[in-house]
mmCIF file of C-alpha atoms in Angstrom:
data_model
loop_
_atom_site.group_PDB
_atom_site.id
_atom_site.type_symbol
_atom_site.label_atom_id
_atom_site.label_comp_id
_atom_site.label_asym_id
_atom_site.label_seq_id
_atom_site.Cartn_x
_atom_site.Cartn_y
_atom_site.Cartn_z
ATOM 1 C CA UNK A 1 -19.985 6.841 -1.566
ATOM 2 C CA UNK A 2 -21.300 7.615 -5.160
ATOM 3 C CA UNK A 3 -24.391 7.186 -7.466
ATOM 4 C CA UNK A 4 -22.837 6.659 -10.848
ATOM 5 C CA UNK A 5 -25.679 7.463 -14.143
ATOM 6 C CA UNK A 6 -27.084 4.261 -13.947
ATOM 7 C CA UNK A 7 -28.263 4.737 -10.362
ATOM 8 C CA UNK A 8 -25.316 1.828 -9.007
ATOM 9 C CA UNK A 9 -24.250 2.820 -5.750
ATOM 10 C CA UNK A 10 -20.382 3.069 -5.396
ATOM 11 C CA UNK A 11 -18.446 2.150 -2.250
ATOM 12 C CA UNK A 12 -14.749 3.281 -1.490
ATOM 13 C CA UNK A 13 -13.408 1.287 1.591
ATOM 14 C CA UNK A 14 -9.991 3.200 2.534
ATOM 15 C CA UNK A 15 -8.998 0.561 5.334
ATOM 16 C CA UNK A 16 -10.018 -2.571 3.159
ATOM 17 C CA UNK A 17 -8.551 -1.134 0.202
ATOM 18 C CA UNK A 18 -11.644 -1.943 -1.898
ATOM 19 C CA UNK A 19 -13.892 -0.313 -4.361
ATOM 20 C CA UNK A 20 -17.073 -1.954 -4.301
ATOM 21 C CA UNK A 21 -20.222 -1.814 -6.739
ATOM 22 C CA UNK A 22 -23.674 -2.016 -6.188
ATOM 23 C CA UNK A 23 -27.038 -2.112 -8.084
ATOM 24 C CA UNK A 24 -29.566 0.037 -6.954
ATOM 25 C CA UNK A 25 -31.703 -2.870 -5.393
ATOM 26 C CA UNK A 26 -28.059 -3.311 -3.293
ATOM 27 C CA UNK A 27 -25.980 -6.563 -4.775
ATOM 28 C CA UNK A 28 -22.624 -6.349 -5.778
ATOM 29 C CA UNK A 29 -22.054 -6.033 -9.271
ATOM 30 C CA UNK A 30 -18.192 -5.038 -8.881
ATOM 31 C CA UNK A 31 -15.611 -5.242 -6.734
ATOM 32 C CA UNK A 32 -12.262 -3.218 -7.605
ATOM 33 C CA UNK A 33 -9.181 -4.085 -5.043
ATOM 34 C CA UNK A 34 -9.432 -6.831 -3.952
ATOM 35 C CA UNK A 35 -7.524 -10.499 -5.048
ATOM 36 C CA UNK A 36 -8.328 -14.166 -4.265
ATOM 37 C CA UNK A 37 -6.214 -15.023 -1.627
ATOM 38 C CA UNK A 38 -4.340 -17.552 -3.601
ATOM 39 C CA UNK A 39 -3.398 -15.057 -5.997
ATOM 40 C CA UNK A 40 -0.352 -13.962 -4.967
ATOM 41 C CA UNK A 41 0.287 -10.112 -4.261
ATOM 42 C CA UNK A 42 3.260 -8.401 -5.146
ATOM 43 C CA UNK A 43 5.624 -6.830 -2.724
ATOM 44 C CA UNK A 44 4.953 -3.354 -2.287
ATOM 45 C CA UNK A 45 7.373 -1.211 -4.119
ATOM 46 C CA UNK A 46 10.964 0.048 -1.901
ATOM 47 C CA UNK A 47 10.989 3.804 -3.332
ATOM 48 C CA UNK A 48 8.293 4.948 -0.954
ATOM 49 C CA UNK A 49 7.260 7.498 -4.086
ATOM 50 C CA UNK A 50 3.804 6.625 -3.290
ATOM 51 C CA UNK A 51 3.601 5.779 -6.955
ATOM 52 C CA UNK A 52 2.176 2.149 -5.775
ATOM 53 C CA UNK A 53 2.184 -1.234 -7.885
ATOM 54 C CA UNK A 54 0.957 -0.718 -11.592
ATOM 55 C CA UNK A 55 -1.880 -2.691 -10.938
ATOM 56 C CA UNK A 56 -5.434 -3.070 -9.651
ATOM 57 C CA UNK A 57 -4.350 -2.985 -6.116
ATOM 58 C CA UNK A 58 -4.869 0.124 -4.124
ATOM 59 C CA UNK A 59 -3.438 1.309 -1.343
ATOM 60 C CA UNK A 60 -6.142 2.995 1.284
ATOM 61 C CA UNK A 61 -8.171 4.529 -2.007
ATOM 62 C CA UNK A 62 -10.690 7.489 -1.027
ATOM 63 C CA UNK A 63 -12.490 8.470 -4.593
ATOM 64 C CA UNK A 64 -14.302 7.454 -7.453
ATOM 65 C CA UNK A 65 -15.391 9.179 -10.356
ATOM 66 C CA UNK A 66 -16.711 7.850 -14.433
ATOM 67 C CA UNK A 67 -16.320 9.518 -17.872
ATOM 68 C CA UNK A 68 -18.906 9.827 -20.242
ATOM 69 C CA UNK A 69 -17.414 6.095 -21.790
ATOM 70 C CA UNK A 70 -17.978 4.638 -18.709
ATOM 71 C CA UNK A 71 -14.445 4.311 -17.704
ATOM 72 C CA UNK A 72 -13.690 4.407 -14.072
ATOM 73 C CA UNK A 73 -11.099 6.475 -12.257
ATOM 74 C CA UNK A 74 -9.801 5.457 -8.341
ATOM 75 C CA UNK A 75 -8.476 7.997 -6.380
ATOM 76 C CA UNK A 76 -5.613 5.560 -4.712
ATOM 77 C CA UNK A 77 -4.574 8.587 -2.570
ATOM 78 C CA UNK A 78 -3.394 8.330 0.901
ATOM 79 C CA UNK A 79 -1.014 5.087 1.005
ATOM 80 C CA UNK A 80 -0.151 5.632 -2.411
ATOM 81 C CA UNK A 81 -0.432 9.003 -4.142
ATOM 82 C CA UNK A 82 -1.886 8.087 -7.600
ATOM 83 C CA UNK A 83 -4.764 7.808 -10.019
ATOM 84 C CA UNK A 84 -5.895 4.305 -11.335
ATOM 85 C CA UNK A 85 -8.298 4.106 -14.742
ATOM 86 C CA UNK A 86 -9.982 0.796 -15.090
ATOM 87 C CA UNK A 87 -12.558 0.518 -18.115
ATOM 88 C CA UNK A 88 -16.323 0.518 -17.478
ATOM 89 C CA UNK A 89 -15.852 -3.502 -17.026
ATOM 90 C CA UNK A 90 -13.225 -2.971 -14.226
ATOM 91 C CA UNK A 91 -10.231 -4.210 -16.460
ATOM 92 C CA UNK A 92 -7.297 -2.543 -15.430
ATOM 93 C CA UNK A 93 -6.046 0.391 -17.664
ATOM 94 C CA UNK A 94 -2.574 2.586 -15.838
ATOM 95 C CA UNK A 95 -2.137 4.329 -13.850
ATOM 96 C CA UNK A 96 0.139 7.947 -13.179
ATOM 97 C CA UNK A 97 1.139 9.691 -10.052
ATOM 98 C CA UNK A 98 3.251 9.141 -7.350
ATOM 99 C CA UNK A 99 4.505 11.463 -4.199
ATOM 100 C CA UNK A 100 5.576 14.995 -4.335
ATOM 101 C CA UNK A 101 5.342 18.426 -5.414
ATOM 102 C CA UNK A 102 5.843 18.702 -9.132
ATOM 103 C CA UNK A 103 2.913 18.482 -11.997
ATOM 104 C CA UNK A 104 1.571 14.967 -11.840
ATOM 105 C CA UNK A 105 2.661 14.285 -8.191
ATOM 106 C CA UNK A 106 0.511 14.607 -5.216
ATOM 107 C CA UNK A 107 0.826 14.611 -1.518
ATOM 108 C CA UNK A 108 -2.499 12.801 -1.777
ATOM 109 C CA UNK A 109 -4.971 12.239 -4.054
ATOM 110 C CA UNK A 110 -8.604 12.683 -1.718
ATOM 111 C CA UNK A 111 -11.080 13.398 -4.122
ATOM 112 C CA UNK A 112 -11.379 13.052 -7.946
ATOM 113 C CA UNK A 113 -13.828 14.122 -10.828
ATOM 114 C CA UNK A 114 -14.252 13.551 -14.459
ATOM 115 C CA UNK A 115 -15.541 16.723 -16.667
ATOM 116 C CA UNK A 116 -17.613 16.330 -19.430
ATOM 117 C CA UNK A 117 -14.689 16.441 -21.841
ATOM 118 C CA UNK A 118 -12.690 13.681 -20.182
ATOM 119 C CA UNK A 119 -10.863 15.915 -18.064
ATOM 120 C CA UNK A 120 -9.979 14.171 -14.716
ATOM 121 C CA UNK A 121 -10.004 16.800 -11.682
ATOM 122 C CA UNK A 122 -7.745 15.460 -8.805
ATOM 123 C CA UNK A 123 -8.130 17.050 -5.328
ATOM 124 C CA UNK A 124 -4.025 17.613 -4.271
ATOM 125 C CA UNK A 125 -4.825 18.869 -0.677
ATOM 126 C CA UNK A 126 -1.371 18.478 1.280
ATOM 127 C CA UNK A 127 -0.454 20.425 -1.836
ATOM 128 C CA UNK A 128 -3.160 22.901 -1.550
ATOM 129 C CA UNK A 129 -4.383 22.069 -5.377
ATOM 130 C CA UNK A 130 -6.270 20.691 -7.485
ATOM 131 C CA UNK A 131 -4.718 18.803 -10.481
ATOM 132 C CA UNK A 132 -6.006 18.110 -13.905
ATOM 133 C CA UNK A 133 -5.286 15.642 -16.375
ATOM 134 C CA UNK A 134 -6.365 14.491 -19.894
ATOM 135 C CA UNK A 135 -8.703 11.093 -19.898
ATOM 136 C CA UNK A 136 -5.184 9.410 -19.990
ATOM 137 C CA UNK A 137 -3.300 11.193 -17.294
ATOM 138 C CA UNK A 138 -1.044 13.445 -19.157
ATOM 139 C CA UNK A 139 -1.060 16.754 -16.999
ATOM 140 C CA UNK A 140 -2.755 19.522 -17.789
ATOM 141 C CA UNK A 141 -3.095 22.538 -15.562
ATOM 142 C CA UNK A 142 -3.228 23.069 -11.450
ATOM 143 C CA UNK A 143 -5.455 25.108 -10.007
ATOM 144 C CA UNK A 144 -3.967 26.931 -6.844
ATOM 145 C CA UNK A 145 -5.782 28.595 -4.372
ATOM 146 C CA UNK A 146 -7.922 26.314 -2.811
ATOM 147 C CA UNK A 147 -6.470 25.158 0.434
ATOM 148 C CA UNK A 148 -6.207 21.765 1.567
ATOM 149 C CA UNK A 149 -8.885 20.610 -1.138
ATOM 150 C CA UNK A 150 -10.569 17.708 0.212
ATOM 151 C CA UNK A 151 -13.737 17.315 -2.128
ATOM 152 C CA UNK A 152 -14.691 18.106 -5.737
ATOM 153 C CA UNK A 153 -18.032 17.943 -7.179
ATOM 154 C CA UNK A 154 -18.854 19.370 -10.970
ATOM 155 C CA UNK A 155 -22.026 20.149 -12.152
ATOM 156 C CA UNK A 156 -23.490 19.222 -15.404
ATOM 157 C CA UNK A 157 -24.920 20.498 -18.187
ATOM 158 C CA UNK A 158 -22.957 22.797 -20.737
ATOM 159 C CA UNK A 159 -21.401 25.657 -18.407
ATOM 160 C CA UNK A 160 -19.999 23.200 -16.360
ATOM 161 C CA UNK A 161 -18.803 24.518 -12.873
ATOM 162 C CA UNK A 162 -15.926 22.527 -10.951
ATOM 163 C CA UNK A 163 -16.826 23.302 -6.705
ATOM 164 C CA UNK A 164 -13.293 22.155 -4.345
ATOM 165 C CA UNK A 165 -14.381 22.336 -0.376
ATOM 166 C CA UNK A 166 -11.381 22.254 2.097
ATOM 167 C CA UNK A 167 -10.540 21.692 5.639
ATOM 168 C CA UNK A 168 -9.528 23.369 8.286
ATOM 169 C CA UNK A 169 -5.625 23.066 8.032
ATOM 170 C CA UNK A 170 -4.687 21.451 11.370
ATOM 171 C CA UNK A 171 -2.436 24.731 12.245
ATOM 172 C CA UNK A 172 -5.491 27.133 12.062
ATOM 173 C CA UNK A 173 -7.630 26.958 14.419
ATOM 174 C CA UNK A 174 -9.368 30.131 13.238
ATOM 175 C CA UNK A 175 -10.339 28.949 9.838
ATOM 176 C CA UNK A 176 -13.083 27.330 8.905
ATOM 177 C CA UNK A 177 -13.321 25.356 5.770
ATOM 178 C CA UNK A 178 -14.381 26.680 2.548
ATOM 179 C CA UNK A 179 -15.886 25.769 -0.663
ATOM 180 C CA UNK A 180 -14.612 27.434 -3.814
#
């Protein structure tokens, strides 16, 4: 869950594959994900590169983050491994991303944030990273370091500070998570 500037209230449903939108008073304003059932749905791509449909539809989505335009960015990160950028009126925009190791590819995608440049911050834990992108999803940088990053969070204000908390990786026991 989210509170976007505006005080809506922003709901990502992994299992129903949704992103939903409220008002602050609780109706739905938006709802990202989902189709009328007589629409019909493509077939999910055969490459299994995680890279998903170029579309709307998500694929067990986790995040959601806004820039300063009001555009909206969907972490689409554990049955598919990619970003999706929708304008502040939900219209689809592209997406990039898609399973691996290299720049631009994740293992997942579990948390992302949007600097106050436009920068989108993507939360690569399987690849113990954190991504980031231009508003339009040409790669930028990774930052290494950080575990299995599972959350990111950036403050506001002019010295902006970007804060990635991990998890315990499931092979050590001894480790507690950390934020960075």
């Amino acid at each position: 869950m989210r509170i976007d500037a505006q005080d809506n209230i922003w709901v990502v449903d992994e299992y129903s594959s949704m992103v939903m939108k409220f008002d602050p008073q609780g109706r739905l304003l938006m709802l990202l994900g989902r189709k009328a059932e007589s629409v019909p749905v493509p077939a999910r791509p055969t490459t299994g590169d995680g890279a998903g449909q170029p579309t709307d539809l998500f694929d067990r989505p986790t995040d959601v983050a806004w820039d300063a335009a009001g555009n909206i960015f969907v972490a689409d990160g554990l049955g598919n491994a990619r970003i999706a950028k929708f304008t502040k009126d939900g219209v689809f925009v592209k997406s990039w991303g898609k399973k691996g190791t290299g720049n631009g590819e994740f293992a997942n995608v579990r948390s992302i944030a949007v600097d106050s440049q436009g920068n989108v911050y993507a939360a690569d834990g399987g690849n113990k990273r954190v991504q980031v992108f231009d508003n339009n999803g040409a790669f930028k940088t990774a930052i290494s370091g950080v575990g299995n990053a599972q959350a990111l969070c950036i403050t506001k204000g002019a010295n902006q500070v970007l804060y990635v908390s991990n998890s315990n990786p499931p092979n050590d026991i001894d480790r507690d998570g950390e934020i960075y």
